[in-house]
PDB file of C-alpha atoms and ligand atoms in Angstrom:
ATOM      1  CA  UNK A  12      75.504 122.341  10.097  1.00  0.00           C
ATOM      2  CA  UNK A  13      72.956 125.094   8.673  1.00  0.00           C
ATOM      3  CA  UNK A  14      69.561 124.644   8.878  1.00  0.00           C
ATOM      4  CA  UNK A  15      68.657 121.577   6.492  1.00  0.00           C
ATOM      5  CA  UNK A  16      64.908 122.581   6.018  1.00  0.00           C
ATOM      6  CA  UNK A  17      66.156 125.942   4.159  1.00  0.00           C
ATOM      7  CA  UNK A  18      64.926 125.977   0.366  1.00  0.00           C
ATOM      8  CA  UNK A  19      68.352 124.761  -0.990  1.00  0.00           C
ATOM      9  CA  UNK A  20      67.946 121.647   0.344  1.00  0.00           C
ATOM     10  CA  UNK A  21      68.598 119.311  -2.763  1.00  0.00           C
ATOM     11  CA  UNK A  22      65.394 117.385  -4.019  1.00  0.00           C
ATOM     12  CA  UNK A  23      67.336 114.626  -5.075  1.00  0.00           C
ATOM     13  CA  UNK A  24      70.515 113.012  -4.050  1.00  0.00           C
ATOM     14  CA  UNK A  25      72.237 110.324  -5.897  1.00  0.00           C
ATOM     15  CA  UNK A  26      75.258 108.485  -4.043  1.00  0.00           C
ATOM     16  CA  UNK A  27      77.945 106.461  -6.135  1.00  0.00           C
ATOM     17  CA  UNK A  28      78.123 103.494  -3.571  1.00  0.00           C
ATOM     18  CA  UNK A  29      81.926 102.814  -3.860  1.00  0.00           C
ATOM     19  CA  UNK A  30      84.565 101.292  -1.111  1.00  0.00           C
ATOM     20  CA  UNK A  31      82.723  97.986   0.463  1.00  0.00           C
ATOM     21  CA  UNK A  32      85.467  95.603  -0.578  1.00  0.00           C
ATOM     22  CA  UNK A  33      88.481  97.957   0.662  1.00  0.00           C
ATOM     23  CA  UNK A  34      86.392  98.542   4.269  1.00  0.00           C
ATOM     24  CA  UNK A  35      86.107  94.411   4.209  1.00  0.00           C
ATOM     25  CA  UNK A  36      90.101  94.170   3.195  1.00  0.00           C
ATOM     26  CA  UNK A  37      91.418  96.576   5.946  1.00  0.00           C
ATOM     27  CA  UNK A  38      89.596  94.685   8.392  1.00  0.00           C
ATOM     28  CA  UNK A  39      91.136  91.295   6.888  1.00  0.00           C
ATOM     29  CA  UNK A  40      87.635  90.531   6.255  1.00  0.00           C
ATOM     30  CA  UNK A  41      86.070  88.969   2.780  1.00  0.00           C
ATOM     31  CA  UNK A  42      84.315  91.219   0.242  1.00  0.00           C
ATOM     32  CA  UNK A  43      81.030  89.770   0.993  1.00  0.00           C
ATOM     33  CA  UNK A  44      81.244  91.520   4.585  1.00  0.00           C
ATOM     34  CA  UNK A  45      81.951  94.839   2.695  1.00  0.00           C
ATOM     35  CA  UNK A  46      78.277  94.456   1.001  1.00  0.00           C
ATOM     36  CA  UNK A  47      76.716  93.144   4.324  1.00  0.00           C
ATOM     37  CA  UNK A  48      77.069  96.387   5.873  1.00  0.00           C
ATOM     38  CA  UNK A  49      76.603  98.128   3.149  1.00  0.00           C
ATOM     39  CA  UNK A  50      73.597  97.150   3.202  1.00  0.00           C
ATOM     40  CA  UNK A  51      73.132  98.394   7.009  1.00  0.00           C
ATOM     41  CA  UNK A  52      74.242 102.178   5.865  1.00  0.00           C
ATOM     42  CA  UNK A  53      71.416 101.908   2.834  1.00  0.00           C
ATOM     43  CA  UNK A  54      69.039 101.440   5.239  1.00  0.00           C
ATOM     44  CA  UNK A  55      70.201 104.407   7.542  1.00  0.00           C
ATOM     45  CA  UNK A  56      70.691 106.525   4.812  1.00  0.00           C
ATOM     46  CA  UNK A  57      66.920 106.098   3.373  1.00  0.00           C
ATOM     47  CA  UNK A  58      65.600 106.470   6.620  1.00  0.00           C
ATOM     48  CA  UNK A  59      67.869 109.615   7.318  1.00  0.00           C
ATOM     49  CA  UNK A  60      67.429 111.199   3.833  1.00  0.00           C
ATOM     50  CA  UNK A  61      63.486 110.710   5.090  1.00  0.00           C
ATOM     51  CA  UNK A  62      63.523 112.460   7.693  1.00  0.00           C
ATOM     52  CA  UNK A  63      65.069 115.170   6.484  1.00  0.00           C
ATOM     53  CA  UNK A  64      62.582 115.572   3.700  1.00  0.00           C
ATOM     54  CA  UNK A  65      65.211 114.857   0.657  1.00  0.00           C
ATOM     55  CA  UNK A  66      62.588 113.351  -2.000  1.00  0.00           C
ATOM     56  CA  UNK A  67      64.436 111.533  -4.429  1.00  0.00           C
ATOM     57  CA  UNK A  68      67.356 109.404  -3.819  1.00  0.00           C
ATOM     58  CA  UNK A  69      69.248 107.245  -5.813  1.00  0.00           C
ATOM     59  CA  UNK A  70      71.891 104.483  -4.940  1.00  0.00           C
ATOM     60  CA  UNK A  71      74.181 102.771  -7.680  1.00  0.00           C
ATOM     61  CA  UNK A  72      73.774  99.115  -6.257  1.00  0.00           C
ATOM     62  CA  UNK A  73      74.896  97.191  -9.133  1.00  0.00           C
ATOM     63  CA  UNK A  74      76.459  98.099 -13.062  1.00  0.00           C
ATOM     64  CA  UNK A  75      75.871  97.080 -15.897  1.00  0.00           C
ATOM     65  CA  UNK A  76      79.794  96.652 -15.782  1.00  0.00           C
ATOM     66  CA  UNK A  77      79.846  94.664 -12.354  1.00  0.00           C
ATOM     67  CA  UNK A  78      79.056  91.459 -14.445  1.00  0.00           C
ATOM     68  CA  UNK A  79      82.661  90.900 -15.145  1.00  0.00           C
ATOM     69  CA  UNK A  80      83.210  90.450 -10.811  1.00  0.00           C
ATOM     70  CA  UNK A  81      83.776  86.921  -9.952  1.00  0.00           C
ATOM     71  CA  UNK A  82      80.766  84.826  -9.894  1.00  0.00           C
ATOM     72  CA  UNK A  83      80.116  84.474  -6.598  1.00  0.00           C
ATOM     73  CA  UNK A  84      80.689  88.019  -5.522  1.00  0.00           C
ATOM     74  CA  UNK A  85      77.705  88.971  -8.306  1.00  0.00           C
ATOM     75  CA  UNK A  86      75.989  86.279  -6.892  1.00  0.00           C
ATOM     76  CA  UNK A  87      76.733  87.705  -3.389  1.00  0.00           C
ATOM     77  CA  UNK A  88      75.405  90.889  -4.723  1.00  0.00           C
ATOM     78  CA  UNK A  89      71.814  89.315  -6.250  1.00  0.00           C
ATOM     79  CA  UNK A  90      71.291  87.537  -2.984  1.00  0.00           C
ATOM     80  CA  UNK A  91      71.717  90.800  -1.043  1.00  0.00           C
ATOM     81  CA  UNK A  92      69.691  93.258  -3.382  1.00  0.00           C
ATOM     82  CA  UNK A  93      67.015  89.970  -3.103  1.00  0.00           C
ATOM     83  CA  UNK A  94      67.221  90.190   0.926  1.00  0.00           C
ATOM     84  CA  UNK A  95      66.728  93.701   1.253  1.00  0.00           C
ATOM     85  CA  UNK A  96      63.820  93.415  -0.752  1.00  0.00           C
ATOM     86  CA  UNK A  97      62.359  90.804   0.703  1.00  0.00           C
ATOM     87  CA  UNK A  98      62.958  91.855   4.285  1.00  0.00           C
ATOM     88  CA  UNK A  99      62.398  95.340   3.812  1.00  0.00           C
ATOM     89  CA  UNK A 100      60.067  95.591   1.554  1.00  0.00           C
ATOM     90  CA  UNK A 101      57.137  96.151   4.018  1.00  0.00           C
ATOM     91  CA  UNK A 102      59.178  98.665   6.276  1.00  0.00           C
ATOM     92  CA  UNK A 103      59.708 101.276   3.392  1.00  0.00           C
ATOM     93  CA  UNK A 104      56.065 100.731   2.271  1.00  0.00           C
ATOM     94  CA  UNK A 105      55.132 101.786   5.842  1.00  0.00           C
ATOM     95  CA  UNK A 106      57.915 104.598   5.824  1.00  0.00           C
ATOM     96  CA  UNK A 107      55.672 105.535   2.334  1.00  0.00           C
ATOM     97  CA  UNK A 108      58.966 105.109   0.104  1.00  0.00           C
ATOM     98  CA  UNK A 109      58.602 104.762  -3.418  1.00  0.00           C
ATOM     99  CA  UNK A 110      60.974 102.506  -4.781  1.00  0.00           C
ATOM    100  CA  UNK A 111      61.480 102.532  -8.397  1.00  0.00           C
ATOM    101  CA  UNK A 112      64.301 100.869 -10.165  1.00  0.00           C
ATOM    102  CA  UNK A 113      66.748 102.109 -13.192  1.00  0.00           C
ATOM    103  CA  UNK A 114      68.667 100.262 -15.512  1.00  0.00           C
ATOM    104  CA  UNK A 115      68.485  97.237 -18.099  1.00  0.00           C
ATOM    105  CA  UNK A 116      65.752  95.212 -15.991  1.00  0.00           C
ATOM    106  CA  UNK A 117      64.879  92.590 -19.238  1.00  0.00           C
ATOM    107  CA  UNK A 118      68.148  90.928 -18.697  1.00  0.00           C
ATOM    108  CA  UNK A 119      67.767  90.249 -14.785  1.00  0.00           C
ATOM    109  CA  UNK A 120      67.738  86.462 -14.060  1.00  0.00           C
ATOM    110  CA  UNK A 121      63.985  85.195 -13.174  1.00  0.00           C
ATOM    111  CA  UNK A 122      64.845  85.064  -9.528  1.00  0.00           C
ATOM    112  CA  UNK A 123      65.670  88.939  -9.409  1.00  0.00           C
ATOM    113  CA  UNK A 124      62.892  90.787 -11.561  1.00  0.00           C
ATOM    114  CA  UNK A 125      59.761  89.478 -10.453  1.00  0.00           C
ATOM    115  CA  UNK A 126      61.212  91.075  -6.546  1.00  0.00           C
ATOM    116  CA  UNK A 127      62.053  94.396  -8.367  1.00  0.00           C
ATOM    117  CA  UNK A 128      58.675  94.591 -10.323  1.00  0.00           C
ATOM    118  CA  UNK A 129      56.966  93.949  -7.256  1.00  0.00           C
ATOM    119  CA  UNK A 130      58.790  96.882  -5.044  1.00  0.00           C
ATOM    120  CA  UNK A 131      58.067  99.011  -7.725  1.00  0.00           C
ATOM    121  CA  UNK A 132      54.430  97.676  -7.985  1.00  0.00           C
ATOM    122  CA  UNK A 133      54.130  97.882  -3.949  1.00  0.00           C
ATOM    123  CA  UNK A 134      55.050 101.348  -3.581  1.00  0.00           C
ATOM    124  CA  UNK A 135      54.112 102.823  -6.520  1.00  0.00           C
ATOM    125  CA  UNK A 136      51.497 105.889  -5.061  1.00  0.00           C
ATOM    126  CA  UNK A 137      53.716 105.932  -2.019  1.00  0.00           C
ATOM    127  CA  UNK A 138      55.097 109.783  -1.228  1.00  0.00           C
ATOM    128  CA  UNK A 139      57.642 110.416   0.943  1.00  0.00           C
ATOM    129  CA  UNK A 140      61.026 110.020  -0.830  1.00  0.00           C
ATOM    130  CA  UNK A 141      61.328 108.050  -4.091  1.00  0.00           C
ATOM    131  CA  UNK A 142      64.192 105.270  -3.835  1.00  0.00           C
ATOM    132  CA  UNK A 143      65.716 104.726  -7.026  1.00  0.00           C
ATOM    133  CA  UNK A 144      68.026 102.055  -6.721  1.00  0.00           C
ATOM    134  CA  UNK A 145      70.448 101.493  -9.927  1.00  0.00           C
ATOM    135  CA  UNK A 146      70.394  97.788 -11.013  1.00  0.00           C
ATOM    136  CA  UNK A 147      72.068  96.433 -13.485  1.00  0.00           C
ATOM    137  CA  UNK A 148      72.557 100.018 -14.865  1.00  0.00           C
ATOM    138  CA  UNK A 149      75.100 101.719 -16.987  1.00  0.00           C
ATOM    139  CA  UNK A 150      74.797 105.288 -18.111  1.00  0.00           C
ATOM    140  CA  UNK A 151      75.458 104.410 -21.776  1.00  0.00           C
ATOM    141  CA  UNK A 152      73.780 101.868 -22.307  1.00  0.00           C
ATOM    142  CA  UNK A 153      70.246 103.909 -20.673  1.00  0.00           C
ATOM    143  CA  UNK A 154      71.113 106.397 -23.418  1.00  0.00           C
ATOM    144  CA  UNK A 155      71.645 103.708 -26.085  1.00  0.00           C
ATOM    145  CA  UNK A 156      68.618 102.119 -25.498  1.00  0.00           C
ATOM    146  CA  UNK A 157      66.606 105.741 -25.452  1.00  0.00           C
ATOM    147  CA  UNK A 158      68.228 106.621 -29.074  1.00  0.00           C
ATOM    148  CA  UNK A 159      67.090 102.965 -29.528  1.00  0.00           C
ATOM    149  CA  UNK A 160      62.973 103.821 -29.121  1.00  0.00           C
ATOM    150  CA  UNK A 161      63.152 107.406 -30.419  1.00  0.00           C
ATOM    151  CA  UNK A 162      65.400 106.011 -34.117  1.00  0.00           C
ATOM    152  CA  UNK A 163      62.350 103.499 -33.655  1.00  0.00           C
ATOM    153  CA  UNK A 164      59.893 106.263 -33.923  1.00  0.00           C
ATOM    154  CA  UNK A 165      61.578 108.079 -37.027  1.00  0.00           C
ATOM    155  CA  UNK A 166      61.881 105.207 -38.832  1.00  0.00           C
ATOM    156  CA  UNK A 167      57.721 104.010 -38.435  1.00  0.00           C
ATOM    157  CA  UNK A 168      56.786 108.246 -39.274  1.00  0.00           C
ATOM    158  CA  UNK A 169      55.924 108.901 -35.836  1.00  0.00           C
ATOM    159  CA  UNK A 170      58.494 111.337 -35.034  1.00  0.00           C
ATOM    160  CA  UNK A 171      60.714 113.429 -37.261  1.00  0.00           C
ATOM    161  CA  UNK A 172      64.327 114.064 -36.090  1.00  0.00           C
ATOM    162  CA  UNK A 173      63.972 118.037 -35.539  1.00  0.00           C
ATOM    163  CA  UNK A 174      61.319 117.171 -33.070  1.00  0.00           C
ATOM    164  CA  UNK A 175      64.289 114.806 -30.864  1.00  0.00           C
ATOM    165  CA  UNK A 176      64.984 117.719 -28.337  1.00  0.00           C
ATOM    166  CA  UNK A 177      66.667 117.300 -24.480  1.00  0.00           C
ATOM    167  CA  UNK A 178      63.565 117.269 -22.834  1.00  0.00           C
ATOM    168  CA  UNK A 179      62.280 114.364 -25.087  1.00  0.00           C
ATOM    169  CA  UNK A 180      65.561 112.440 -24.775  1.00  0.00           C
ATOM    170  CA  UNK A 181      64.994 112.969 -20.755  1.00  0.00           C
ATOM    171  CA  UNK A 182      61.730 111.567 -20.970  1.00  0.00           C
ATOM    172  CA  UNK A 183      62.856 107.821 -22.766  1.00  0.00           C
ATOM    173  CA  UNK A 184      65.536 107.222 -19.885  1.00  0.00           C
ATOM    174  CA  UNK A 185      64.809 105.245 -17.098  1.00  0.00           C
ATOM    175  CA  UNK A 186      65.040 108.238 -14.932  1.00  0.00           C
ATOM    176  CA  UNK A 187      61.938 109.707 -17.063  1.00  0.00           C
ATOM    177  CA  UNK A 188      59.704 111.816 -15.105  1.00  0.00           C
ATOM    178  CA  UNK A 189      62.465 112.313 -11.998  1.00  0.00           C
ATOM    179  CA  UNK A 190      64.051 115.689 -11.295  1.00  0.00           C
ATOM    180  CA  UNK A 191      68.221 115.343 -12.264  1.00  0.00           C
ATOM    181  CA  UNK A 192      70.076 114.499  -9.062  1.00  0.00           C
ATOM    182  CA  UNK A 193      71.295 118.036  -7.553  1.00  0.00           C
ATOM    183  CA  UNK A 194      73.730 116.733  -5.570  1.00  0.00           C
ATOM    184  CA  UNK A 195      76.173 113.170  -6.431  1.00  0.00           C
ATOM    185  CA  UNK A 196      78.197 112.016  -3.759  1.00  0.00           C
ATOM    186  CA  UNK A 197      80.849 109.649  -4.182  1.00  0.00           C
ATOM    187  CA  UNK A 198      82.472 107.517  -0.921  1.00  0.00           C
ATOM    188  CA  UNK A 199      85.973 105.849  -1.237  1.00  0.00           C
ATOM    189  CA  UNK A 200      88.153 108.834  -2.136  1.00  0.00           C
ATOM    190  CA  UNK A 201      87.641 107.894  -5.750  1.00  0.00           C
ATOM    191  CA  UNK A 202      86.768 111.237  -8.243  1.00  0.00           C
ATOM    192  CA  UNK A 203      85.249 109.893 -11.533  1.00  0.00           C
ATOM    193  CA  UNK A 204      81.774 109.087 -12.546  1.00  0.00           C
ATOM    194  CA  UNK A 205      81.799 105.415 -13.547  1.00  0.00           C
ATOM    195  CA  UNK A 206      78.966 105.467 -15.866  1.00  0.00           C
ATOM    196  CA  UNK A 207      76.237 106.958 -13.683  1.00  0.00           C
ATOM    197  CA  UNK A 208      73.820 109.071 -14.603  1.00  0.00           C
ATOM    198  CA  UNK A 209      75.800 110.824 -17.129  1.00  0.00           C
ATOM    199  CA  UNK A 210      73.333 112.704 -18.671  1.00  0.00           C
ATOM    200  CA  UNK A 211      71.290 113.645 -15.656  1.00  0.00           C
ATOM    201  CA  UNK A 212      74.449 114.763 -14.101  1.00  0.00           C
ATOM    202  CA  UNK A 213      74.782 117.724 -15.927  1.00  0.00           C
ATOM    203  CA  UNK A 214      74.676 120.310 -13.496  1.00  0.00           C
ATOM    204  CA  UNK A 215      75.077 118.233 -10.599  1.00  0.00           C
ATOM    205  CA  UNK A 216      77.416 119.280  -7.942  1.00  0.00           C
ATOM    206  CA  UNK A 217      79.741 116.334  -6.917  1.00  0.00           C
ATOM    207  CA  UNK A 218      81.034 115.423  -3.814  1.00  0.00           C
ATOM    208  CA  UNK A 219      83.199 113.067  -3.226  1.00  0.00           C
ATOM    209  CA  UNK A 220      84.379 112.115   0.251  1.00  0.00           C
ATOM    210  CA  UNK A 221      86.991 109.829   1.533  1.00  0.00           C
ATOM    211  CA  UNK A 222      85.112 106.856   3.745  1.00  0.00           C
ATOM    212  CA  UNK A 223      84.303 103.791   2.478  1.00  0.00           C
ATOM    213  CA  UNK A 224      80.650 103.080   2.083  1.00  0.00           C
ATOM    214  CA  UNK A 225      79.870 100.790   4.599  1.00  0.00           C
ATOM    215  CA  UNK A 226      80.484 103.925   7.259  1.00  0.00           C
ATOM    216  CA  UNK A 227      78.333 105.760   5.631  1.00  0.00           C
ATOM    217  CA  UNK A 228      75.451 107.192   7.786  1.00  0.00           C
ATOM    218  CA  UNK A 229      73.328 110.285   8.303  1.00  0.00           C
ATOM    219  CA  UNK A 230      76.023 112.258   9.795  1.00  0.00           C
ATOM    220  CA  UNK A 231      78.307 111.762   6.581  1.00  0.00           C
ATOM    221  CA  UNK A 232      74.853 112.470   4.474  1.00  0.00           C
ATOM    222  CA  UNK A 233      74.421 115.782   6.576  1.00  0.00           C
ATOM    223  CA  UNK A 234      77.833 117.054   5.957  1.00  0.00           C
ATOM    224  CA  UNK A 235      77.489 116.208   1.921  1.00  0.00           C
ATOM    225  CA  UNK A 236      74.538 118.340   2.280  1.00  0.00           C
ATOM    226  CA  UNK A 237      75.859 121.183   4.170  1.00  0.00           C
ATOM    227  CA  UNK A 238      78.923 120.986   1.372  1.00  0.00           C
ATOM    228  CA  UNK A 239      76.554 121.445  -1.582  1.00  0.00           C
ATOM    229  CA  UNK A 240      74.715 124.355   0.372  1.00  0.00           C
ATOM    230  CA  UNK A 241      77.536 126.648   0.300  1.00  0.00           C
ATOM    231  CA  UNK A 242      77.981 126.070  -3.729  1.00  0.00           C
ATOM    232  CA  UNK A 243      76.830 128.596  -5.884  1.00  0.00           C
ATOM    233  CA  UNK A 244      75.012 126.990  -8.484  1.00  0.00           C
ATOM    234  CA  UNK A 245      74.628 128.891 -11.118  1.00  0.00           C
ATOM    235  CA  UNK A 246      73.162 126.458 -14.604  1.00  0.00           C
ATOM    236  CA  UNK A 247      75.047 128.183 -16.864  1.00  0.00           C
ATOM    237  CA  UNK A 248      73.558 131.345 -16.366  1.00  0.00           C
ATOM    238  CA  UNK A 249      75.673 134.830 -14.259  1.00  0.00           C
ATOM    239  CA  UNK A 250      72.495 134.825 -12.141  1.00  0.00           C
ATOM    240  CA  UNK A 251      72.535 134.712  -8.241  1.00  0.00           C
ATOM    241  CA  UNK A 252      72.307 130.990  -7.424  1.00  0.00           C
ATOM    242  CA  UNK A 253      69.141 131.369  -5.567  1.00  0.00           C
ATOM    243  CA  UNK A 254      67.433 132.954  -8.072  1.00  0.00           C
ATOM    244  CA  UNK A 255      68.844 130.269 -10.891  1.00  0.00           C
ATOM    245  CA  UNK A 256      67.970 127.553  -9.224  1.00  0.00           C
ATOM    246  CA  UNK A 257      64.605 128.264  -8.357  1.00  0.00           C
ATOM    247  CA  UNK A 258      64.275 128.901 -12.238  1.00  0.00           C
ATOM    248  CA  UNK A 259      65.623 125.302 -13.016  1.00  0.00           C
ATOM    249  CA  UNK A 260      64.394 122.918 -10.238  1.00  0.00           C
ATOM    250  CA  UNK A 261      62.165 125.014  -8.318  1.00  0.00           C
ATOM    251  CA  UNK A 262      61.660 123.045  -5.282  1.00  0.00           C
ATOM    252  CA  UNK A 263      58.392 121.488  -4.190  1.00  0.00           C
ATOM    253  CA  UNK A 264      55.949 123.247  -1.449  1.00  0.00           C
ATOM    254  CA  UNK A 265      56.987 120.572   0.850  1.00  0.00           C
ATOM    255  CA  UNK A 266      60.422 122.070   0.705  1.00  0.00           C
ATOM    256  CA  UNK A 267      60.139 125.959   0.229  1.00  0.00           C
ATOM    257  CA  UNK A 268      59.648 125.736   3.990  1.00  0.00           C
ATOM    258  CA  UNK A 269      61.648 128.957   5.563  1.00  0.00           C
ATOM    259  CA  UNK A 270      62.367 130.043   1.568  1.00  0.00           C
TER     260      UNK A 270
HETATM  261  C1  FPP B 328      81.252  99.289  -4.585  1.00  0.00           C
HETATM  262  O1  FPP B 328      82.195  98.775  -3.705  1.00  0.00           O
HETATM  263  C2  FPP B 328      79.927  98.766  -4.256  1.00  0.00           C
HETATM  264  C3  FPP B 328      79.202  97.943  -5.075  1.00  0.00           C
HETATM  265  C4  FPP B 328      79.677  97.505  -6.394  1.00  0.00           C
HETATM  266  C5  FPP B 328      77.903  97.415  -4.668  1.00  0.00           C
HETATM  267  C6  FPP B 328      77.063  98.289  -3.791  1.00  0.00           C
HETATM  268  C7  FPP B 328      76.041  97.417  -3.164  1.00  0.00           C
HETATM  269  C8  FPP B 328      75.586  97.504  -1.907  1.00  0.00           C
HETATM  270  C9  FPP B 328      75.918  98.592  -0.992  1.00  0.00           C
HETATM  271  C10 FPP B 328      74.661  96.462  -1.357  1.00  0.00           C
HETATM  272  C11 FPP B 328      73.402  96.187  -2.115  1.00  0.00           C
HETATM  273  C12 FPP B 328      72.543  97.379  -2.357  1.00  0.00           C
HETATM  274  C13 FPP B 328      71.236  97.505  -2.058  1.00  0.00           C
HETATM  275  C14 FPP B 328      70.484  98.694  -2.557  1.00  0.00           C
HETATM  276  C15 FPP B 328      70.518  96.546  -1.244  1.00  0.00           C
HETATM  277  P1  FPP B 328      83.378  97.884  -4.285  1.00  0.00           P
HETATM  278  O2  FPP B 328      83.013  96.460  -4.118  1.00  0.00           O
HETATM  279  O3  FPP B 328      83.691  98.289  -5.690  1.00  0.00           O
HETATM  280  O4  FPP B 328      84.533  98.284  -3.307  1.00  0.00           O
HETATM  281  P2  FPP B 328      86.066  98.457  -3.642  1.00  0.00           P
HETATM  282  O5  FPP B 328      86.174  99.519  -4.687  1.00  0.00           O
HETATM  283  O6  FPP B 328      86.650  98.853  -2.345  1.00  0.00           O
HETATM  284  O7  FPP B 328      86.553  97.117  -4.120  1.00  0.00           O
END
């Protein structure tokens, strides 16, 4: 592939997790097994997205949807998020990954949120990469409970609606103070959002690519990479890409390396 250090490597990558139970079926496997090694290619793919100096990257683990799954494939699911925490908690502090987590935490069950508040807690002036993991999140219902605060502030005086612009609707999502994902890959051969990051997404470019998750590793991330370095992104605009997206997300000094 081209040179990954070049300035057009995206800051942030967001990956629509998708295909564990069909890699578990055409191995005659259960489900469960599709999530177990999931979990394996999270771990290579936050260590390889590390090293190659992506900063933010965010993984849909768990919807706000996948509550209607049987009960004890969700419970399958809390047990593994739990796990990872637990056992890995102490490797990505060392690695210096943030990990910060998006979606409707107040509803976790006891035995999930105190694990999440403490990752976050852990690693929160870590600086390598930022790992976002998507818990219990749904796109709509992040912007539902946004409108929620800001209709809050109109109706106490503190806000008046001509002052409810996109940058201060970006600010109330979970996502506040994160760059919007450049690039959103999809595994599984499926083409369709499901809910995720809808309006972060806006000028993402998508990829979506045909192996199930659990196969997922840093030669697959590479390749997405070297995919959404030959798009011309352009944000609306006739501009050369370069020069437009240096305008919209210009990237940090860590990354204008050989700009
Ligand atoms: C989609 O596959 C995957 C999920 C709903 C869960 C993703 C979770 C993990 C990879 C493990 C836990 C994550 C972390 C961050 C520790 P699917 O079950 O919908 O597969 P299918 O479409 O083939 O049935």
């Amino acid at each position: 592939m081209s040179d990954p250090s070049a300035r057009t490597l995206p800051l942030h990558i967001a990956i629509i997790m998708d295909g564990n139970g069909r890699w578990a079926a055409r191995r005659g496997l259960p489900r469960t097994m599709g999530h177990r090694k999931g979990v394996e290619a999270v771990r290579e793919t936050v260590r390889a997205a590390g090293e190659l100096g992506i900063r933010y990257l965010t993984l849909y683990a768990f919807s706000s949807e996948n509550w209607s799954r049987p009960e004890p494939e969700v419970n399958d699911l809390m047990g593994l998020l739990k796990v990872f925490i637990r056992r890995d908690l102490a490797e990505l502090h060392r690695q210096n990954v943030r990990v910060r987590i998006i979606g409707d935490r107040w509803n976790l069950r006891s035995d999930v949120l105190p694990l999440l508040l403490e990752a976050e807690e852990t690693t929160r002036n870590n600086t390598a990469i930022t790992v976002c993991i998507a818990f219990n999140y749904g796109s709509r219902d992040e912007i539902a409970r946004a409108m929620q605060s800001l209709a809050v502030d109109v109706a106490e005086g503190r806000l008046s609606p001509e002052q409810i612009t996109p940058p201060l609707i970006a600010s109330r999502l979970d996502t506040a103070g994160m760059p919007d994902p450049d690039l959103v890959i999809r595994t599984s051969g499926e083409e369709r959002l499901s809910n995720f990051l809808l309006w972060q997404s806006a000028y993402s470019e998508f990829v979506f690519m045909p192996e199930y998750w659990p196969d997922f590793d840093r030669a697959m991330l590479m390749r997405a990479i070297d995919i959404y370095r030959q798009r011309d992104r352009r944000f609306g605009n006739v501009a050369p890409a370069s020069a437009a997206a240096s305008s919209a997300t210009p990237p940090p000094a860590s990354l204008a390396v050989g700009s």
